[in-house]
Amino acid sequence: MSDLINKTSQFFSSGIIDLFIGYKKGRLGEGKPAFFTKPDQLSELIFDENCIVNLAVYLRKPELKKYSKIGILANFGTLRALLQLAAENQITDGQYLILTVADGKVLEFANLKAIEEYVANNLPKPNPERLALLKEIESKSREERWDFWTRELSSCIRCYACRAACPLCYCEQCLVECNQPQWVGVPPTGLGNLEWHIVRAMHLAGRCISCGECEAACPMEIPLGLLTQKLNMTIISNFGQIPGTKREPDYALSTFKVDDKENFIR
Amino acid sequence: MARIGVFVCHCGENISSTVDCAKVAEIASNYPGVVYSIDYKYMCSDPGQNLIKEAIQKHKLTGVVVAACSPRMHEPTFRKATAEAGLNPFLCEMANLREHCSWVHFREDSTTEKAAELVRVLVEKVKHNEELFPIKVPITKTALVIGGGIGGIQAALDIANSGHKVIMVEKNPSIGGKMAQLSETFPTLDCSQCILTPRMVEVAQHPNITLYTYAEIESVDGFIGNFKVTIRQKAKSVDHKACTGCGLCIEKCPIKKIPDEFNAGLGNRAAIYVPFPQAVPNKPVIDRNNCTYFLKGKCGLCKKVCPADAIHYEQEDELIKVDVGAIVAATGFDIKHSDFFPEYGYGKYADVIDGLQFERLASASGPTLGVLKRPSDGKEPESIVFIACAGSRDPAKGIPYCSKICCMYTAKHAMLFKHKNHHGKATVFYMDIRAGGKMYDEFVRRAIEEDDVNYIRGRVSRIYEKNGKLIVCGVDTLLNSRPVEIEADMVVLATAAIANSDSEELAQKLHISYDPYHFFSEAHPKLRPVETNTAGIMLAGACQAPKDIPDTVSQASGTAAKVVALFSQDELTREPLIAYVNNNTCVGCFLCQSVCPYLAIEKEEIRRRDGTLVKTVAKINPGLCQGCGTCVALCRSKSIDIHGYTNRQIYAEVSALFNRREYAGV
Amino acid sequence: METKSKIEPLAQPLKEKILNEINELVMKCYQCGKCAAGCPLSGEMDYTPNQILRLLQIGDPLCDDEVLRSMGIWLCLTCDTCHSRCPQEVDFPHIMDFLRSESIKRRKVHPKAKEIIAFHRSFLESIEKTGRLHEVGLIASYKLKTFNLLQDVDLAPKMFVKGKLEIFPHRIKGKEAIARIFEKAMKEAEND
Amino acid sequence: MTKIGYFPGCSLNGTAKEYDLSLQAIARIADIELVELDDWNCCGATAAHSLNSTLAVALPARNLAIAEKMGLDEILVPCAACFSRLAQARYEIKSDEKYRTKIPQLIEMEIKGTANPITVLDFLNKYALDKIKDKLYNKLNAKFACYYGCLLTRPEHLSTIERREDPLVMEKIIYLSGGMPIDWAFKVECCGAGLSVVRTDIVGKLCAKILDDAQSRGADAIIVACPMCHSNLDMRRNEINKNLSTDNEIPVVYITQIIGLALGIDPKKLGFDKHFVPTDKFLHKLQKQTVEV
């Protein structure tokens, strides 16, 4: 750990960064997001398997605007989020100092291309328990699935914690806040809840980097990740595009091709 | 408060036979916001339009719903009437009672009910309509003509003579195209070069025409009135400003055995060459694929002998960017080549040739100086068999269409042969003679009656060679399908006219559509035959479909008229039904960019007054956007909308359908 | 006693039957004559391939009758030259197969074609009995059927000398199975 | 040792014994085992095809089913006519629902169409040429007109030959075996085999054109890969010569016999003595070395 702290401290002292986003130990032993502005705060900096929060979500917060040089300690989900954000024009190459820790060593990424290579080499296998759960839901009849999701989603209190935790939910004005027209019913009841979660999942289809933050953030323990995961699997198997692995846009749901075999738009 | 007028049309009996129009008008009068409602037999007629105009003024209407036919049919009519009454035309909407209701249902109460619902939906929409104003786009008054054959030449001269600038791009070293290769032309038998070459010179000397030969189109961006075109000027390796065209380099070039494209492979040329003596420009280029200097790094003979020091081996391809307002595609056609007819031995027997090769053999400027000599041994043929429809009208070979020009040129070929050899035997195998055109059928009759060309109705099955003769096996279907075997010295196949091999690529660069055979598609086969579906891009000649010279020239002049009409205005007016971006909510993810089929989405930087960047957002180019709405559907934050079909308007329509109330006891 | 009256269906033009049963569209033919020009036997035929197609295209019962009674359909060697060169991709050999079976079924076989059919029948009989072709048996049977007793008499002894003729037929073990195939196929043809 | 199914057909047991002999001889040298189908039956030939369309599929289908049962993926069918019938039957069974259900009932056997019939040219190209090219013994010092006829090149859906109007596959085999193929004009014309017995007059005319062209271009022999073509061009020579001004004496030999000669096999063991048109002069022209097989 001293290596990480030493390095970060050097970045401060040499003026490369004026803010470092990392983790410190929380009350329950969890990695808690921490914002370091001075090297002497760094003694609290940690990085271990409990540091699961996706820190990329903070990068677009207005509070960070006063810092010009930001460093970030990225876990794997954060790295993928950074790539996806770059593909969507939200961050630029070289804008941040990006570090990670792998096999006890501190890695500094020279550019997004380096992250792309790192991600490509370390893509995890999908969690088998998750897959089994998905399979189980898929094997249900239409009616059973409808019942399953209306039951799960009926508990939603529309706190929008899922949206706040998601590094890719960065719209300045979310469509649920639009009332002319009113796309999604506001009261946290049946249809409105269903609308919100379907819209959310569709907006993340082909973009979700599967960090699991939405589900972790949900106070009602709704298995939200299943929706986006299922959509992603469909996209990967049909188009072969894995979100959060490319720094250039490669979005399955929005590519017009002159030689498209469907000619509805020509 | 909205003040909507509803005008229900009977369309004669088209609507009123199944819909109770008076009832629809009565129901509509109860809709919230509707202050006036009436039905009439022909709303599109003058008195019908006056009903609308008077109501707008008398009832101070803020919106108009005309319940009649398809908006494709009469939306412009009713919007014009609305505008004449002083209301913004885009506050007028149409409910399609004819195609969507009366034509597809029987006369029942529910049919009238559906008609009333269609009106109600539009009433709800029009309440959210906004005043819109046509978009003005400036026009660059320069035309680009792609292709320097007779079609391109005619279009270029007509446009240039109207006082506009023209840029002509030709991929070969000389303009002239296929017509320059022809010997004589039907139906007058006048010499092709004699009528073409003066026009080629006129193009080269015209002050309004800039000519790029040995050049290709690299890319095309922009839109009508405002195209940005990049031209690739291929390296000629010869400085045409310095070159005097003396020809010494060609004479001294040691590589002389390259099959000559201009002579359809029947002659040879050098590695540095001018395609033909009357070429424009009449200055050579180096064919780098065959030049020893470029292949092996040595030789340099042409450079040594050039008195003007015009040879520049180091020359590179040059990319030239030009702005043009209109584009004329006049890239011509090709003919089907070898190995297409194994049963005819095409490609195997030297004396089985195609029509273009015959033209070169018959041409005074050709490899035999106009004496018909067969390619295998130079013997003058005594018997020639001409085969029409060689590949055309042949679905088995992938070409179901008629190549149109072959009947005429085959008659001409047979005639030219008979004129050169009175005792020779000319036989034509044909399926039908298609000689529609001024003096065309007379021309074919002349070949048969005066020049004694033997026309046999039937398709040849195979050709084989025996003792130096070609044996042509066919039948005479007019004589009980009697087998016919003809010994010929030479066989001329009227091979199918096909699209150029690179036409698909060019069509994609131009964003124009093409048919299954890669000919470019016109916007409408009857009423818009010279335009493409992409505004500002027009067609001339055989790039659209096989055409003869008169048709090509006529179309080229028609195209020129379209271009000149476009250039007669300073600005272009377009309907404002295009997408627009809400800068406040756009987060600049640009996923909309890749979905736009018209490449209309650009980036716009929003800056503070001091110049610091606030954010980058999407911007719709109003010239390119076609209002398809794909970006609107894709945008997550609903930051893109489309004028005339805003989310609010559509939502109002859909909500109206779901929130049905009883307005009258239907 | 009940009597069943058998009503003859209205004569269906052959071209419709051809379309329905073997999915060939005779209307595709545009009479270019390339089939006749390439056919090795069109010179011998009373109607050439394109003429047969023309007769079928008319769809008139008299024309259909002419086709079924023609000699041309029996001379076809199924060499497929016409089909392989046809610009309209008309599978004429396929149509010829159909016309021959139709001609036999409706008993309209050209008198001169009877020898050809006799040969084919003798050939099939030979197979039906033994499972394989037995040339001596075939020729003997064919001669009995046609009374062409002297045909090819010069060939047989020479063939025998060269070991190319077997006097006794080879009977395969599955000859009963072959006989059953024949029985079922023949029954089917009758029921058609 | 490569194993491959073998359907000799009736001809190779009778009129085309030399074809069988020479093919077996080559196979031995190339180390290929030809597994004859158990108790195969006649393919039905033109007769079944002309008279009864069901029979025309059922008879060859029984052979295909036997091959399937024996676990054979490929069946060498040296007779082009038999090949055509077997391949067509397989095509019908695979493409036509009607036959897929009807045929198993008729032949009382299961059939899926897994066994693929191949021609002698496919066989030579795919299995034999590579194995015998080092064992070539004789230079074939003669000109050969390769004759394909109809059934090797047509119809398109059965043929494996490229350039159907001017095929070169047989020429390639001859060339690789040391012979000199010539270009000629009648290699895919029909010889009229279907009418051989009943309309010998017509056959005479058709074959006359073929032989005449080969002779006028200086061929020393015509190469065939079909017993029907062979019997027409060879056995019917007297009839053919009636249509020609001079007697044509070109021998007609099987491609397998020629390869056999190239391999140095004794002409007798290749059945050269079984031809009607004498082959002595032709054989004399070639070198006479032989090997034991």
mmCIF file of N, CA and C in Angstrom, chain B residues 563-618:
data_model
loop_
_atom_site.group_PDB
_atom_site.id
_atom_site.type_symbol
_atom_site.label_atom_id
_atom_site.label_comp_id
_atom_site.label_asym_id
_atom_site.label_seq_id
_atom_site.Cartn_x
_atom_site.Cartn_y
_atom_site.Cartn_z
ATOM 1 N N VAL B 563 -30.094 21.951 -63.806
ATOM 2 C CA VAL B 563 -29.007 22.598 -63.077
ATOM 3 C C VAL B 563 -29.136 24.116 -63.213
ATOM 4 N N VAL B 564 -29.396 24.576 -64.443
ATOM 5 C CA VAL B 564 -29.495 26.019 -64.682
ATOM 6 C C VAL B 564 -30.689 26.592 -63.913
ATOM 7 N N ALA B 565 -31.795 25.831 -63.864
ATOM 8 C CA ALA B 565 -32.965 26.308 -63.108
ATOM 9 C C ALA B 565 -32.613 26.446 -61.633
ATOM 10 N N LEU B 566 -31.858 25.493 -61.113
ATOM 11 C CA LEU B 566 -31.417 25.571 -59.709
ATOM 12 C C LEU B 566 -30.548 26.806 -59.496
ATOM 13 N N PHE B 567 -29.647 27.037 -60.470
ATOM 14 C CA PHE B 567 -28.704 28.156 -60.333
ATOM 15 C C PHE B 567 -29.362 29.514 -60.596
ATOM 16 N N SER B 568 -30.628 29.494 -61.082
ATOM 17 C CA SER B 568 -31.270 30.776 -61.362
ATOM 18 C C SER B 568 -31.726 31.443 -60.060
ATOM 19 N N GLN B 569 -31.717 30.680 -58.941
ATOM 20 C CA GLN B 569 -32.067 31.288 -57.661
ATOM 21 C C GLN B 569 -30.784 31.515 -56.871
ATOM 22 N N ASP B 570 -30.851 32.479 -55.940
ATOM 23 C CA ASP B 570 -29.683 32.706 -55.095
ATOM 24 C C ASP B 570 -29.749 31.859 -53.848
ATOM 25 N N GLU B 571 -30.986 31.551 -53.445
ATOM 26 C CA GLU B 571 -31.157 30.753 -52.246
ATOM 27 C C GLU B 571 -32.151 29.646 -52.535
ATOM 28 N N LEU B 572 -32.025 28.605 -51.741
ATOM 29 C CA LEU B 572 -32.897 27.464 -51.906
ATOM 30 C C LEU B 572 -33.859 27.446 -50.725
ATOM 31 N N THR B 573 -35.124 27.168 -50.990
ATOM 32 C CA THR B 573 -36.092 27.116 -49.906
ATOM 33 C C THR B 573 -36.402 25.664 -49.598
ATOM 34 N N ARG B 574 -36.334 25.324 -48.316
ATOM 35 C CA ARG B 574 -36.666 23.943 -47.947
ATOM 36 C C ARG B 574 -37.716 23.948 -46.860
ATOM 37 N N GLU B 575 -38.516 22.895 -46.811
ATOM 38 C CA GLU B 575 -39.486 22.752 -45.737
ATOM 39 C C GLU B 575 -38.752 22.642 -44.417
ATOM 40 N N PRO B 576 -39.273 23.290 -43.385
ATOM 41 C CA PRO B 576 -38.528 23.301 -42.115
ATOM 42 C C PRO B 576 -38.786 22.076 -41.247
ATOM 43 N N LEU B 577 -39.287 21.002 -41.811
ATOM 44 C CA LEU B 577 -39.622 19.836 -40.979
ATOM 45 C C LEU B 577 -38.373 19.005 -40.704
ATOM 46 N N ILE B 578 -37.474 19.582 -39.922
ATOM 47 C CA ILE B 578 -36.208 18.911 -39.641
ATOM 48 C C ILE B 578 -35.957 18.865 -38.147
ATOM 49 N N ALA B 579 -34.965 18.085 -37.772
ATOM 50 C CA ALA B 579 -34.660 17.919 -36.345
ATOM 51 C C ALA B 579 -33.959 19.161 -35.793
ATOM 52 N N TYR B 580 -34.087 19.363 -34.496
ATOM 53 C CA TYR B 580 -33.333 20.429 -33.827
ATOM 54 C C TYR B 580 -32.963 19.954 -32.435
ATOM 55 N N VAL B 581 -31.900 20.591 -31.892
ATOM 56 C CA VAL B 581 -31.349 20.110 -30.625
ATOM 57 C C VAL B 581 -31.632 21.113 -29.513
ATOM 58 N N ASN B 582 -32.008 20.613 -28.354
ATOM 59 C CA ASN B 582 -32.138 21.459 -27.180
ATOM 60 C C ASN B 582 -30.772 21.512 -26.491
ATOM 61 N N ASN B 583 -30.084 22.649 -26.662
ATOM 62 C CA ASN B 583 -28.716 22.777 -26.150
ATOM 63 C C ASN B 583 -28.652 22.654 -24.637
ATOM 64 N N ASN B 584 -29.742 23.013 -23.932
ATOM 65 C CA ASN B 584 -29.711 22.968 -22.478
ATOM 66 C C ASN B 584 -29.590 21.545 -21.955
ATOM 67 N N THR B 585 -30.269 20.627 -22.614
ATOM 68 C CA THR B 585 -30.284 19.275 -22.070
ATOM 69 C C THR B 585 -29.334 18.321 -22.787
ATOM 70 N N CYS B 586 -28.880 18.664 -23.969
ATOM 71 C CA CYS B 586 -27.975 17.762 -24.702
ATOM 72 C C CYS B 586 -26.683 17.589 -23.912
ATOM 73 N N VAL B 587 -26.279 16.316 -23.711
ATOM 74 C CA VAL B 587 -25.054 16.072 -22.961
ATOM 75 C C VAL B 587 -23.898 15.742 -23.890
ATOM 76 N N GLY B 588 -24.162 15.784 -25.175
ATOM 77 C CA GLY B 588 -23.071 15.605 -26.133
ATOM 78 C C GLY B 588 -22.493 14.208 -26.180
ATOM 79 N N CYS B 589 -23.330 13.173 -26.058
ATOM 80 C CA CYS B 589 -22.781 11.811 -26.141
ATOM 81 C C CYS B 589 -22.556 11.399 -27.604
ATOM 82 N N PHE B 590 -23.225 12.075 -28.513
ATOM 83 C CA PHE B 590 -23.055 11.890 -29.967
ATOM 84 C C PHE B 590 -23.343 10.485 -30.469
ATOM 85 N N LEU B 591 -24.112 9.735 -29.673
ATOM 86 C CA LEU B 591 -24.534 8.440 -30.214
ATOM 87 C C LEU B 591 -25.543 8.651 -31.343
ATOM 88 N N CYS B 592 -26.113 9.869 -31.400
ATOM 89 C CA CYS B 592 -27.017 10.177 -32.510
ATOM 90 C C CYS B 592 -26.259 10.278 -33.827
ATOM 91 N N GLN B 593 -24.965 10.613 -33.735
ATOM 92 C CA GLN B 593 -24.215 10.863 -34.959
ATOM 93 C C GLN B 593 -24.140 9.636 -35.871
ATOM 94 N N SER B 594 -23.877 8.471 -35.258
ATOM 95 C CA SER B 594 -23.687 7.291 -36.096
ATOM 96 C C SER B 594 -24.994 6.757 -36.648
ATOM 97 N N VAL B 595 -26.098 7.204 -36.082
ATOM 98 C CA VAL B 595 -27.376 6.656 -36.549
ATOM 99 C C VAL B 595 -27.933 7.461 -37.721
ATOM 100 N N CYS B 596 -27.434 8.670 -37.933
ATOM 101 C CA CYS B 596 -28.018 9.542 -38.953
ATOM 102 C C CYS B 596 -27.631 9.065 -40.351
ATOM 103 N N PRO B 597 -28.619 8.677 -41.173
ATOM 104 C CA PRO B 597 -28.291 8.199 -42.519
ATOM 105 C C PRO B 597 -27.825 9.328 -43.432
ATOM 106 N N TYR B 598 -28.082 10.571 -43.048
ATOM 107 C CA TYR B 598 -27.779 11.688 -43.956
ATOM 108 C C TYR B 598 -26.558 12.483 -43.505
ATOM 109 N N LEU B 599 -25.845 11.958 -42.504
ATOM 110 C CA LEU B 599 -24.651 12.618 -41.989
ATOM 111 C C LEU B 599 -24.927 14.076 -41.629
ATOM 112 N N ALA B 600 -26.106 14.321 -41.033
ATOM 113 C CA ALA B 600 -26.534 15.694 -40.802
ATOM 114 C C ALA B 600 -26.194 16.188 -39.398
ATOM 115 N N ILE B 601 -25.614 15.320 -38.549
ATOM 116 C CA ILE B 601 -25.357 15.754 -37.177
ATOM 117 C C ILE B 601 -23.902 16.165 -37.011
ATOM 118 N N GLU B 602 -23.730 17.394 -36.577
ATOM 119 C CA GLU B 602 -22.396 17.954 -36.402
ATOM 120 C C GLU B 602 -22.182 18.273 -34.924
ATOM 121 N N LYS B 603 -20.959 18.707 -34.589
ATOM 122 C CA LYS B 603 -20.676 19.089 -33.208
ATOM 123 C C LYS B 603 -20.682 20.605 -33.100
ATOM 124 N N GLU B 604 -21.245 21.101 -32.010
ATOM 125 C CA GLU B 604 -21.240 22.546 -31.793
ATOM 126 C C GLU B 604 -20.703 22.830 -30.388
ATOM 127 N N GLU B 605 -19.766 23.757 -30.306
ATOM 128 C CA GLU B 605 -19.196 24.091 -28.999
ATOM 129 C C GLU B 605 -19.932 25.282 -28.411
ATOM 130 N N ILE B 606 -20.401 25.109 -27.187
ATOM 131 C CA ILE B 606 -21.061 26.229 -26.505
ATOM 132 C C ILE B 606 -20.002 26.894 -25.617
ATOM 133 N N ARG B 607 -19.798 28.168 -25.834
ATOM 134 C CA ARG B 607 -18.754 28.871 -25.085
ATOM 135 C C ARG B 607 -19.347 30.053 -24.334
ATOM 136 N N ARG B 608 -18.681 30.384 -23.208
ATOM 137 C CA ARG B 608 -19.073 31.609 -22.517
ATOM 138 C C ARG B 608 -18.572 32.798 -23.307
ATOM 139 N N ARG B 609 -18.972 33.991 -22.830
ATOM 140 C CA ARG B 609 -18.555 35.169 -23.556
ATOM 141 C C ARG B 609 -17.031 35.305 -23.576
ATOM 142 N N ASP B 610 -16.389 34.827 -22.490
ATOM 143 C CA ASP B 610 -14.930 34.946 -22.443
ATOM 144 C C ASP B 610 -14.231 33.861 -23.268
ATOM 145 N N GLY B 611 -15.003 33.037 -23.884
ATOM 146 C CA GLY B 611 -14.400 32.045 -24.776
ATOM 147 C C GLY B 611 -14.177 30.695 -24.143
ATOM 148 N N THR B 612 -14.428 30.552 -22.841
ATOM 149 C CA THR B 612 -14.226 29.230 -22.239
ATOM 150 C C THR B 612 -15.352 28.284 -22.660
ATOM 151 N N LEU B 613 -14.939 27.057 -22.853
ATOM 152 C CA LEU B 613 -15.866 26.054 -23.364
ATOM 153 C C LEU B 613 -16.810 25.611 -22.258
ATOM 154 N N VAL B 614 -18.106 25.685 -22.511
ATOM 155 C CA VAL B 614 -19.064 25.167 -21.536
ATOM 156 C C VAL B 614 -19.305 23.687 -21.826
ATOM 157 N N LYS B 615 -19.722 23.418 -23.068
ATOM 158 C CA LYS B 615 -19.876 22.019 -23.448
ATOM 159 C C LYS B 615 -20.002 21.901 -24.961
ATOM 160 N N THR B 616 -19.904 20.675 -25.400
ATOM 161 C CA THR B 616 -20.061 20.400 -26.821
ATOM 162 C C THR B 616 -21.387 19.682 -27.005
ATOM 163 N N VAL B 617 -22.207 20.190 -27.918
ATOM 164 C CA VAL B 617 -23.522 19.575 -28.115
ATOM 165 C C VAL B 617 -23.706 19.228 -29.591
ATOM 166 N N ALA B 618 -24.738 18.446 -29.841
ATOM 167 C CA ALA B 618 -25.045 18.073 -31.224
ATOM 168 C C ALA B 618 -25.718 19.236 -31.928
#
